[in-house]
Coordinates of C-alpha atoms in Angstrom, one line a residue:
X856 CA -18.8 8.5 -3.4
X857 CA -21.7 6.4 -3.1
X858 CA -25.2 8.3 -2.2
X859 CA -26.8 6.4 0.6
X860 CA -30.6 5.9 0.1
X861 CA -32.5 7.2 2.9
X862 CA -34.8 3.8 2.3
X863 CA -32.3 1.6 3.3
X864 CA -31.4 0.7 6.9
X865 CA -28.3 2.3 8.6
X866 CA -25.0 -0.1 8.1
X867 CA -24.6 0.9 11.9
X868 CA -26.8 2.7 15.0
X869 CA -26.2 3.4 18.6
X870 CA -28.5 5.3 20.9
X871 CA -28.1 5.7 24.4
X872 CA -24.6 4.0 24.3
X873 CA -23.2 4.3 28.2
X874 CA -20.2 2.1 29.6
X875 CA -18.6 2.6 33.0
X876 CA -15.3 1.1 34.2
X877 CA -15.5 1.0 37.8
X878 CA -15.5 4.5 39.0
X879 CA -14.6 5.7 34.9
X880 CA -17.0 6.7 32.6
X881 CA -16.2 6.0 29.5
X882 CA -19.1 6.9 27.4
X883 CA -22.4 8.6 28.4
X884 CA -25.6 8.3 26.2
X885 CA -23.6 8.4 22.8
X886 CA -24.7 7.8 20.1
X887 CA -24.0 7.4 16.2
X888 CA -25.4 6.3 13.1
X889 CA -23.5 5.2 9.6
X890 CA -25.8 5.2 6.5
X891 CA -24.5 2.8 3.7
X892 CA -21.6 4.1 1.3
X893 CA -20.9 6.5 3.7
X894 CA -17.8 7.8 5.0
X895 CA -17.8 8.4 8.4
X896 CA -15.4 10.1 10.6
X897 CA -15.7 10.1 14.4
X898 CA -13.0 12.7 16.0
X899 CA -12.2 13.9 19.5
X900 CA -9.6 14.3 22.4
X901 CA -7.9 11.1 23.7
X902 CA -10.0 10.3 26.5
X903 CA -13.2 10.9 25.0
X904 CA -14.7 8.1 24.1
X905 CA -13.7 6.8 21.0
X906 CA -12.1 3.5 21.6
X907 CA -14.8 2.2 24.1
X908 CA -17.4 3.0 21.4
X909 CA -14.7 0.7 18.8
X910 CA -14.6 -1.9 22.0
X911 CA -18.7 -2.3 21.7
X912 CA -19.4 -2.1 17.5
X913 CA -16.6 -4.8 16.9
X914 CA -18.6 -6.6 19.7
X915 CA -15.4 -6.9 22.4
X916 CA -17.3 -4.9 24.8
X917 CA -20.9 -5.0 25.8
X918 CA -22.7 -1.6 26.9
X919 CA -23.9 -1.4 30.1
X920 CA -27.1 0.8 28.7
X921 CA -28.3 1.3 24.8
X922 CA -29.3 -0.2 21.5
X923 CA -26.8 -1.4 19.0
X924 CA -28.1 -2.6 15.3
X925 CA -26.5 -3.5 12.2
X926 CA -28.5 -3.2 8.7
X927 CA -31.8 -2.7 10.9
X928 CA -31.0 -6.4 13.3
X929 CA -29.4 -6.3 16.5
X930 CA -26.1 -6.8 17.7
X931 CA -24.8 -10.5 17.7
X932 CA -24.8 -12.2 20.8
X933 CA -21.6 -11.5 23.2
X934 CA -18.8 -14.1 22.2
X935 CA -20.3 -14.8 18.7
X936 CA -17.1 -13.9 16.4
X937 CA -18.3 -15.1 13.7
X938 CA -21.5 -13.2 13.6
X939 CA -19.5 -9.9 14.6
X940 CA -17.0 -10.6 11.5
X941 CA -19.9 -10.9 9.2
X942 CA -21.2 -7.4 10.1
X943 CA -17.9 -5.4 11.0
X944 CA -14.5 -5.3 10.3
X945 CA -11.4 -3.2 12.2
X946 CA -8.1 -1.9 11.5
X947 CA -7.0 -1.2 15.8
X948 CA -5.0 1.7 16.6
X949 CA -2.8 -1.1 18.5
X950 CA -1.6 -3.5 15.4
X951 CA -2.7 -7.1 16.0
X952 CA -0.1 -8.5 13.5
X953 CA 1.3 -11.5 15.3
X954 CA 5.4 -11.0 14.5
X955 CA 6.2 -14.7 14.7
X956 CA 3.7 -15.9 11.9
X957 CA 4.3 -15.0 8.1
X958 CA 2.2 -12.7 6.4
X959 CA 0.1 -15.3 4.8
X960 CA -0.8 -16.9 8.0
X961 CA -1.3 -13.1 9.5
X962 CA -3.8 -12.2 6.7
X963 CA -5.7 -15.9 6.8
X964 CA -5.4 -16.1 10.6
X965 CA -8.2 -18.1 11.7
X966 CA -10.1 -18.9 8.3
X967 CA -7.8 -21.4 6.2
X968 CA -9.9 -23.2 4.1
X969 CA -10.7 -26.0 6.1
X970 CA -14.0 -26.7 4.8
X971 CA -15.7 -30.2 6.4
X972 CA -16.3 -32.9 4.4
X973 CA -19.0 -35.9 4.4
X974 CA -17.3 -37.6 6.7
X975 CA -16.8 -35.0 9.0
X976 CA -12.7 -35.0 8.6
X977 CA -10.3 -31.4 8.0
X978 CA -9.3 -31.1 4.3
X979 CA -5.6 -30.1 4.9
X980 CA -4.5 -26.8 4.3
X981 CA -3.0 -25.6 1.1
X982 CA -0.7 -23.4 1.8
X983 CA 0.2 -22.8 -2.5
X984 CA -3.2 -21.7 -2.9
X985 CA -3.1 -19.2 0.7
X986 CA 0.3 -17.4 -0.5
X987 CA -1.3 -16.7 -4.0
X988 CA -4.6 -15.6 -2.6
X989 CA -2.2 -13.5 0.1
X990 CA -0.1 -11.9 -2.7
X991 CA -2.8 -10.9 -4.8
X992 CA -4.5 -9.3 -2.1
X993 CA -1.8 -7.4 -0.9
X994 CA -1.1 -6.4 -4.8
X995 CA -4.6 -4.6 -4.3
X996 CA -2.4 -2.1 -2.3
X997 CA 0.9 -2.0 -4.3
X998 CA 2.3 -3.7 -1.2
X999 CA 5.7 -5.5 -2.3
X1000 CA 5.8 -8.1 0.4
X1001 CA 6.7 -11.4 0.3
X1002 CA 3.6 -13.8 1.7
X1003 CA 6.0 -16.2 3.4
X1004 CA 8.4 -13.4 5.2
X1005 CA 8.0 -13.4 8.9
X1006 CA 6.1 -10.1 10.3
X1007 CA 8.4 -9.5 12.4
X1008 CA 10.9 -8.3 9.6
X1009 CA 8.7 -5.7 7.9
X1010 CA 8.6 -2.4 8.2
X1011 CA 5.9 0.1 10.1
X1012 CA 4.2 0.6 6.8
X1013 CA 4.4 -2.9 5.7
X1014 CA 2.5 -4.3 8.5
X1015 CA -0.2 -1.6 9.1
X1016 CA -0.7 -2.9 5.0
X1017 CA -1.2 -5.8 6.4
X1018 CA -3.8 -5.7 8.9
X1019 CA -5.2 -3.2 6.7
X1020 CA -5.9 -5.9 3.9
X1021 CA -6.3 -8.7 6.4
X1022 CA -9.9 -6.1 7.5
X1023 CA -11.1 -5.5 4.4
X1024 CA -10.9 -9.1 3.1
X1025 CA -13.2 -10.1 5.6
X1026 CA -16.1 -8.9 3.0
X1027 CA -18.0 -6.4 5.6
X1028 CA -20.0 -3.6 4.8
X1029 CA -19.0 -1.9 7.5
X1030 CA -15.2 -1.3 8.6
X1031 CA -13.7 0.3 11.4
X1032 CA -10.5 2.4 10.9
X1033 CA -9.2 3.5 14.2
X1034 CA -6.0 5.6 13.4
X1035 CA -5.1 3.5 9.9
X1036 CA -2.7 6.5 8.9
X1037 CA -0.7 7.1 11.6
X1038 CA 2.6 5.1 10.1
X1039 CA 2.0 5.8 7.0
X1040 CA 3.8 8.1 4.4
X1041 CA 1.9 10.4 1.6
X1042 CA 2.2 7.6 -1.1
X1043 CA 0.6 4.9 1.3
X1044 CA -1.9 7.2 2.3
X1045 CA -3.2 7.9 -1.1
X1046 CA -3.1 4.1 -1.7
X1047 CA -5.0 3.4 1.1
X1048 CA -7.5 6.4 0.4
X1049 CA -8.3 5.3 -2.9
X1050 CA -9.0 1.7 -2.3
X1051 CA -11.9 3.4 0.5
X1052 CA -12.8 5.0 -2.3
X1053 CA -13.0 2.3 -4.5
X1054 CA -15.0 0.2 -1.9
X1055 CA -17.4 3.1 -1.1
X1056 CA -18.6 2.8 -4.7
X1057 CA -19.6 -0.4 -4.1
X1058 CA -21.8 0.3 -0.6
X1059 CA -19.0 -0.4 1.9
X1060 CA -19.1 2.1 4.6
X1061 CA -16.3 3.1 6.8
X1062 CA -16.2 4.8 10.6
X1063 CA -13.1 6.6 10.2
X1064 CA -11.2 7.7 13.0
X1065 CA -7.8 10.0 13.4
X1066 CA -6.5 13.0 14.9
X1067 CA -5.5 13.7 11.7
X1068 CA -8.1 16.4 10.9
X1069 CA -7.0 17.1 7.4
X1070 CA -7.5 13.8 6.5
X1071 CA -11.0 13.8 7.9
X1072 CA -11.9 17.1 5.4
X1073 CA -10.5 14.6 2.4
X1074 CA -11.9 11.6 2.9
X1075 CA -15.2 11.5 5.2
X1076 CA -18.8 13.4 3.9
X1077 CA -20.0 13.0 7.8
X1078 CA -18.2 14.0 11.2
X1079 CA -19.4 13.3 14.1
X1080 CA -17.5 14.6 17.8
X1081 CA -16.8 13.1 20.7
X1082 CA -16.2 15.2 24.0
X1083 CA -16.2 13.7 27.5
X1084 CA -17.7 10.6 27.0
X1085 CA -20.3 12.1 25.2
X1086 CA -21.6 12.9 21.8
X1087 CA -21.4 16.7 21.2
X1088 CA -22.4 16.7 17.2
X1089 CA -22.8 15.3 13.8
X1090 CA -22.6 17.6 10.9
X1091 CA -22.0 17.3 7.1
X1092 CA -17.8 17.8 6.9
X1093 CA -18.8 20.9 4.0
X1094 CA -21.0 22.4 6.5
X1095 CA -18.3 22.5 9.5
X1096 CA -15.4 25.0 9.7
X1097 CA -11.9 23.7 10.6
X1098 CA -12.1 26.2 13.6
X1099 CA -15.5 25.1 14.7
X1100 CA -14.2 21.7 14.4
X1101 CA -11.6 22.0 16.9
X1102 CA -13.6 24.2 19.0
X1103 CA -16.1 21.3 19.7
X1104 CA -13.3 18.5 20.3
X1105 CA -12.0 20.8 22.7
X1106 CA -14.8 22.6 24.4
X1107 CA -12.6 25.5 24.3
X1108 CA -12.1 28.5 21.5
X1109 CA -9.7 28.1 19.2
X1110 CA -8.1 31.5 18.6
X1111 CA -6.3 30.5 15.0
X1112 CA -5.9 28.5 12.1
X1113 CA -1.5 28.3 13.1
X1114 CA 0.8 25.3 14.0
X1115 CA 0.2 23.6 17.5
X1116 CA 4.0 24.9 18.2
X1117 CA 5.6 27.6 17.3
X1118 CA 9.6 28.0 17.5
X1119 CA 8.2 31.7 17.5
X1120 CA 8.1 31.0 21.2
X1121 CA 12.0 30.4 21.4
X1122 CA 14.2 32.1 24.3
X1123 CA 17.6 30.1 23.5
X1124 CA 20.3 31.2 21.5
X1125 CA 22.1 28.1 19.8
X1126 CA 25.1 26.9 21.3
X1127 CA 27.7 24.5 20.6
X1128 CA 27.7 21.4 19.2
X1129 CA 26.2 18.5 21.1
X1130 CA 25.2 16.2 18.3
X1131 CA 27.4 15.3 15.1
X1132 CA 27.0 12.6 12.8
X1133 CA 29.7 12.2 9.9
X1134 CA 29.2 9.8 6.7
X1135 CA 26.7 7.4 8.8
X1136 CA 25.7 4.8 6.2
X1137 CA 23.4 1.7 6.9
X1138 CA 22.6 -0.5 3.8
X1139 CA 19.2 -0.9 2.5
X1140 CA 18.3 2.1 4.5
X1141 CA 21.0 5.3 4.5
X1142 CA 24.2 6.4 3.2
X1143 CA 26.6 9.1 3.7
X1144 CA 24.2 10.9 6.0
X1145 CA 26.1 13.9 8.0
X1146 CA 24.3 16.2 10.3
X1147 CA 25.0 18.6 13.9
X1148 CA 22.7 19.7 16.0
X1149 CA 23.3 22.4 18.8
X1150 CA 22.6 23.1 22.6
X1151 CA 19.3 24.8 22.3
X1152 CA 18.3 23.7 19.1
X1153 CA 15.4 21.1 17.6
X1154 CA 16.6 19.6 14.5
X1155 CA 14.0 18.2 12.8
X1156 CA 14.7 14.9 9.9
X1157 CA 11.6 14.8 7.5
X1158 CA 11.3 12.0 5.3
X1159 CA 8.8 9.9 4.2
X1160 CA 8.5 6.0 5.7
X1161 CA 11.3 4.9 2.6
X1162 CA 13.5 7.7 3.3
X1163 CA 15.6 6.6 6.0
X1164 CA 14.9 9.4 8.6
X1165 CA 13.2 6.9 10.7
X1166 CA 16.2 4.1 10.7
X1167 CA 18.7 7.4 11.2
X1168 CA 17.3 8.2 14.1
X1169 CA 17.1 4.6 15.7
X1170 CA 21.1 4.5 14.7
X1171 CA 21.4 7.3 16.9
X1172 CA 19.7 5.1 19.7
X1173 CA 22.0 2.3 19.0
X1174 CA 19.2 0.3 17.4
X1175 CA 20.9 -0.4 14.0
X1176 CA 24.5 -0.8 14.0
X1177 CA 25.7 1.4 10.6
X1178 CA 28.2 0.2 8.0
X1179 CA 30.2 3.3 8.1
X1180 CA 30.5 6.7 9.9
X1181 CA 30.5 8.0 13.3
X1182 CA 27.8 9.4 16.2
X1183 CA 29.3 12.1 18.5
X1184 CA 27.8 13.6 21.8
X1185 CA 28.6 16.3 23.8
X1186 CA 32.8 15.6 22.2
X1187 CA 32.9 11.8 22.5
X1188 CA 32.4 9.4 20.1
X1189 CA 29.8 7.0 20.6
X1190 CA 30.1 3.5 20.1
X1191 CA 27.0 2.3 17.7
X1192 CA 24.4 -0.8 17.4
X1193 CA 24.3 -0.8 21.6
X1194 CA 21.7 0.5 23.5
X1195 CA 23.8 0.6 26.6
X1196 CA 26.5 2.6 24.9
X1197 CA 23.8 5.1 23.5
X1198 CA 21.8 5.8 26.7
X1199 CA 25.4 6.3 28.6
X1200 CA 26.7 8.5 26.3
X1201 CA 23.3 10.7 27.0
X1202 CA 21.2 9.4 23.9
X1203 CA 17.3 9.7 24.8
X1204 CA 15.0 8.0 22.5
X1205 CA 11.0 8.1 22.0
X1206 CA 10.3 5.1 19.8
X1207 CA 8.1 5.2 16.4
X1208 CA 5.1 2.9 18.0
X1209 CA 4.6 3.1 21.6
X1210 CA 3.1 0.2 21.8
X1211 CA 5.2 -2.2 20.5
X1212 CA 8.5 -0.6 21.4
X1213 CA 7.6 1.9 23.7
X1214 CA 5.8 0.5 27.0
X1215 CA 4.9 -2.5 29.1
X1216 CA 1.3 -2.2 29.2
X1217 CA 0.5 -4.0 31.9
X1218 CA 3.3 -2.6 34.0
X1219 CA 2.6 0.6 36.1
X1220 CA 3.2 4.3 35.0
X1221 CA 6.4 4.5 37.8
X1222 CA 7.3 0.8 36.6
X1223 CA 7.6 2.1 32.7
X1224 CA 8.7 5.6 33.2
X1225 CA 12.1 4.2 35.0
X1226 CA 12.5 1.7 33.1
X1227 CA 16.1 3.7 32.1
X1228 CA 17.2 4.7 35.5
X1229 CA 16.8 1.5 37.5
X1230 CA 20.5 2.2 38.7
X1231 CA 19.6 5.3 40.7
X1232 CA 16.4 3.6 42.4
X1233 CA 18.6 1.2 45.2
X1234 CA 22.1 0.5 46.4
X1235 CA 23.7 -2.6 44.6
X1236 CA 21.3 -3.5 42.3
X1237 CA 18.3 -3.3 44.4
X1238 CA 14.8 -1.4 43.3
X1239 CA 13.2 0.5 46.4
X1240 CA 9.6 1.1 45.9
X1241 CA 10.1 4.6 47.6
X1242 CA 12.5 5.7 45.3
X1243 CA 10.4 4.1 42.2
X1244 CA 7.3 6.3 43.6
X1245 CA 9.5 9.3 44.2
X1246 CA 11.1 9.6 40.8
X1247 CA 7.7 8.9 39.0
X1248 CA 6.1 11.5 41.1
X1249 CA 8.1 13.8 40.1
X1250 CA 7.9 13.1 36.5
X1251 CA 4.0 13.0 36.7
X1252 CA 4.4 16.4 37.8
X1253 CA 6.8 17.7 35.5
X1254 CA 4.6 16.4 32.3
X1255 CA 1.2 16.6 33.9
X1256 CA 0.8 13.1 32.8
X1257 CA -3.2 12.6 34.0
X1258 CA -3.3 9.5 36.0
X1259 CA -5.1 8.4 38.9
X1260 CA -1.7 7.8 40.5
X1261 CA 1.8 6.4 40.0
X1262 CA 0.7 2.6 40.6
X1263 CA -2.0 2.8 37.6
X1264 CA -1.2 0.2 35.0
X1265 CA 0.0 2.4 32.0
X1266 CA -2.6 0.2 29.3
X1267 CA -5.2 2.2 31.8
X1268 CA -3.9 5.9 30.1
X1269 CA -5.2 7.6 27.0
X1270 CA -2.6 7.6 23.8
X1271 CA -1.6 11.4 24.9
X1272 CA -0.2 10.8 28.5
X1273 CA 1.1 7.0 27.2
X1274 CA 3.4 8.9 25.0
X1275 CA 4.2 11.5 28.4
X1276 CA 5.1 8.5 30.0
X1277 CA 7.5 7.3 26.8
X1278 CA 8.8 10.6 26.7
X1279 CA 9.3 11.1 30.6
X1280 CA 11.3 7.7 30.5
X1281 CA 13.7 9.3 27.4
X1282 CA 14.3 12.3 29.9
X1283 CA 15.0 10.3 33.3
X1284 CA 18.5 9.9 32.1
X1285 CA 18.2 13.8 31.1
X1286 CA 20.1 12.9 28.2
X1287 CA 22.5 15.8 26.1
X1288 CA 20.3 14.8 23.1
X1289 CA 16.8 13.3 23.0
X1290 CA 15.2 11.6 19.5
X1291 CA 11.7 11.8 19.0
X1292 CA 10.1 9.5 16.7
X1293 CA 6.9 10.9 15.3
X1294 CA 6.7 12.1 19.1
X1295 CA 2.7 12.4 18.4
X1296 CA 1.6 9.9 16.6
X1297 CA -2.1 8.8 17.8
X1298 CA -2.7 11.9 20.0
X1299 CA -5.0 14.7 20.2
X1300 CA -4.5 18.2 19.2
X1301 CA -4.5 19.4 23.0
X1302 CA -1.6 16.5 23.6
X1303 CA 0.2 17.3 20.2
X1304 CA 0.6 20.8 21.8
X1305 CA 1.7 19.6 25.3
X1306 CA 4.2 16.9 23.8
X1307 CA 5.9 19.4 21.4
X1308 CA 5.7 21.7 24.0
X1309 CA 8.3 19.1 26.2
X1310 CA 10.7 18.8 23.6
X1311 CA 10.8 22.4 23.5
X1312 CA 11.4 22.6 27.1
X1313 CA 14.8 20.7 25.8
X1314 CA 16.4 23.0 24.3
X1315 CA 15.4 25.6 25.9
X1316 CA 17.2 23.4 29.3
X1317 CA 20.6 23.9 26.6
X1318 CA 20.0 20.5 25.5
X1319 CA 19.2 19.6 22.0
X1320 CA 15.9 17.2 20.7
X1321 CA 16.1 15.8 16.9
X1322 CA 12.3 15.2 15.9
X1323 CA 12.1 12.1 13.2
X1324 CA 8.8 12.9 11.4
X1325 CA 6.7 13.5 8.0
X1326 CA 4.1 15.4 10.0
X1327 CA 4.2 19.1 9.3
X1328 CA 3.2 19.9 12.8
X1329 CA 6.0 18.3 14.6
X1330 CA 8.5 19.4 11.7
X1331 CA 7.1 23.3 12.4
X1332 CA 8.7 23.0 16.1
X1333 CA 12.0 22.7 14.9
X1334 CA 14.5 25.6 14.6
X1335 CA 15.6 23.6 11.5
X1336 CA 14.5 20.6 9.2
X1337 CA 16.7 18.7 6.9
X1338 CA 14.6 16.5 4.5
X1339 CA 15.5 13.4 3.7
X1340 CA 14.4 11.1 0.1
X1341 CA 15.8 7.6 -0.7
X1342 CA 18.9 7.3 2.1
X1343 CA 20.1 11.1 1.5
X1344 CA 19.7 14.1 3.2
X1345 CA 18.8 16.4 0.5
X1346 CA 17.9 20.0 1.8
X1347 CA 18.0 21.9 4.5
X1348 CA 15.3 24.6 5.9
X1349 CA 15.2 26.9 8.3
X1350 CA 12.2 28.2 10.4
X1351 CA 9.5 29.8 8.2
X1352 CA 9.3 27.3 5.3
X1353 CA 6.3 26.5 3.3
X1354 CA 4.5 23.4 3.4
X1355 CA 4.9 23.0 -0.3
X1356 CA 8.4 23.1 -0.2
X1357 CA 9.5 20.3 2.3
X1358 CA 6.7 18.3 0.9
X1359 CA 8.8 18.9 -2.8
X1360 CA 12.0 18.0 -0.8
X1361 CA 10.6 14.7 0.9
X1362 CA 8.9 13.7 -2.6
X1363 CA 12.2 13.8 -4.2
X1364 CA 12.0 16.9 -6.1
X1365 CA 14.6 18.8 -4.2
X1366 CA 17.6 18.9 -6.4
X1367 CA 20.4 17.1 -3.7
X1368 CA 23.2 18.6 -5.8
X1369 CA 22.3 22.2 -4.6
X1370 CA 23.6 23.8 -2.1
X1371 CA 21.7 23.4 0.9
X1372 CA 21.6 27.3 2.3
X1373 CA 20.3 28.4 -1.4
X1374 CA 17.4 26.8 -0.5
X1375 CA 14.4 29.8 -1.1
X1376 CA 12.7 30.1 2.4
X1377 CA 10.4 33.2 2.3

């Protein structure tokens, strides 16, 4: 890692940083400063700050109040992109891959190399020469993706790689990395962490920013916390405790070093079968892929973003039509590859991204959270506003989803009570079975709690939840996880595993011939 000289001028500063959204508060008196070479991580609850402090260094926001310099200047002027580019760079938490262009004209995307000649006329774009610059730079990141596929037929991982590369091409000292893990396996993980490390060698500094807090302990020297709009501390990572860590993002005392969840906490017995899935192949993605799940039971299917867990579960939502094999719920066979079909034969599903597949920003929480159950809101067709505001109400309620009210444009929420309001839609049909897709992804410890703690309230309700993830803290609220590697399910482990073997599972080193209850799980 490189050693920042204390001669040289911070990359990044901001004092006295304050921005207000009408009656909202969004950050008071914060401040931050990113020396050069310097890993950076900025951490706190949703809510807290962090994105309006993104808005204002990548120059999409002005601050009402404060001082904002780059290497020692100040800030471009508002409106002056090119400026901004010059100085930052940013990976969003919301992906700004356009799914209609191809990856080339994703990762070029308003710089083609149409340089002005004498007599002032546009050289034409070579598009030879873009593809070849686009596939080595992906090569950087042992992306396989072909420059001229369309983004809209990658996967998760594929196009996070995308913008990922697209940011760091730019040439900037200084990047912003607001969540850049959060759909990505172990292996692209790693990729990505060495390439940081790689560019931090050379001066390039990043502000790092997840709720992943292992992650910050790996890969940043400096933290600095967010809490209420405001800036609570910076401290060396070495210096500060994974306790006192939390204890300052929270403002509260954190009483252990244990999972968010704990199926310790479970009342409900098991009870019959409410979800079986026999020989369930998809091409390219699955195959022979068999698994029941019980009234009062969370399954959980681990697997990394090649394994197949996450296209498994979206078969189960009627997302992907399989090849071969059959879905049954509560004693009826489904019929697959339709939504309708799925959701009527009580199939719940919380999405991978909630932002792309999820919600209707713009929309209103009541608007999005009935989004499934427009049937039961007016006779013959019709949608009363009443009934719209009743049924969101009591959902609100239910999930203590924070919102000024049911009418509050759902884009207007922090990434915690967006997924509530995913979530409350899945249960509005309360569905026999409900599939959560990396259920808390992008959300705060406090939230990661609360969410888990919903899916919970599932089976304990004698319904059954299946949670699709490769996080260890969703997988730990399951009664059960069955761990998936290249299309196959390949072990099975009940509560009380160790981390060290699901992680051998998911990696492919579980032995898929074995029987699956000889697995060791003390």
């Amino acid at each position: 890692m490189a050693d920042p000289s204390p001669s040289r001028a911070p990359v990044v500063q901001a004092d006295g940083i304050s921005k207000r959204f009408g009656a909202t508060v969004a950050l008071s008196d914060a401040r931050i400063t990113v020396a050069p070479g310097e890993s950076h991580a900025l951490v706190g609850r949703n809510g807290a700050g962090k994105s309006t402090l993104v808005s204002i260094l990548t120059g999409l926001q002005q601050p009402d109040t404060g001082i904002l310099r780059f290497n020692g200047e100040p800030s471009p002027a508002p409106g002056d992109t090119v400026a901004w580019r010059a100085r930052v760079a940013c990976v969003y938490q919301r992906s700004t891959v356009i799914p209609a262009l191809t990856v080339t004209e994703n990762l070029f995307l308003n710089r083609h190399s149409l340089d002005r000649q004498s007599d002032r006329t546009l050289r034409p774009i070579s598009w030879k020469q873009l593809r070849l610059q686009a596939a080595e730079l992906l090569a950087e990141y042992g992306v396989d993706v072909d420059p001229t596929a369309r983004a809209e037929q990658l996967t998760v991982e594929q196009r996070q790689f995308v913008e990922i590369a697209r940011a760091l091409s730019f040439g900037a000292r200084f990047i912003v990395l607001d969540e850049p893990t959060a759909k990505l396996d172990a292996r692209g993980i790693e990729r990505l962490f060495t390439k940081l490390r790689e560019l931090q060698q050379h001066g390039v500094a990043f502000l790092f920013i997840s709720h992943h807090l292992q992650e910050v302990y790996e890969l940043c020297s400096t933290v600095t916390v967010y809490r209420d709009a405001r800036h609570v501390l910076t401290a060396p990572v070495a210096d500060l405790g994974r306790l006192a860590l939390v204890e300052a993002m929270t403002g509260e005392r954190a009483e252990g070093t244990g999972p968010v969840w704990s199926v310790g906490n479970r009342t409900t017995a098991a009870g019959s079968a409410l979800l079986e899935v026999t020989g369930l192949a998809l091409p390219g993605s699955y195959q022979g892929c068999s698994l029941t799940a019980h009234a009062g039971e969370v399954v959980g299917l681990a697997g990394s973003a090649a394994s197949g867990n996450v296209q498994l579960g979206e078969t189960l939502a009627g997302l992907h039509r399989p090849h071969s094999g059959t879905i049954t719920v509560a004693g009826r066979q489904v019929r697959t590859g339709r939504v309708p079909a799925s959701l009527a034969a009580g199939i719940g599903l919380v999405p991978e991204d909630r932002h792309i597949q999820g919600l209707i920003p713009q929309r209103s929480v009541a608007e999005n959270a009935t989004l499934t159950v427009t049937d039961q809101l007016g006779p013959f067709g019709s949608v009363l506003p009443s009934r719209t505001r009743a049924f969101a109400e009591r959902m609100i309620t239910g999930l203590d989803i924070k919102t000024p009210s049911h009418a509050t444009p759902v884009a207007a929420l922090s990434g915690g009570n967006q997924q509530k309001v995913v979530i409350a839609r899945a249960l509005a049909t309360e569905p026999h079975v409900l599939v959560a897709i990396r259920p808390t992804n992008g959300v705060d410890v406090k939230s990661k709690e609360a969410l888990l703690g919903t899916i919970r309230q599932v089976a304990e309700a004698g319904r059954t939840a299946l949670i699709v993830s490769d996080e260890l803290d969703d997988l730990r609220a399951c009664d059960r996880v069955l761990a998936m590697f290249h299309g196959l399910i390949v072990a099975e482990f009940p509560a009380g595993w160790r981390d060290e073997q699901l992680v051998a599972a998911v990696e492919g080193m579980a032995d898929p011939t074995e029987p699956k209850d000889r697995h060791d799980t003390h």
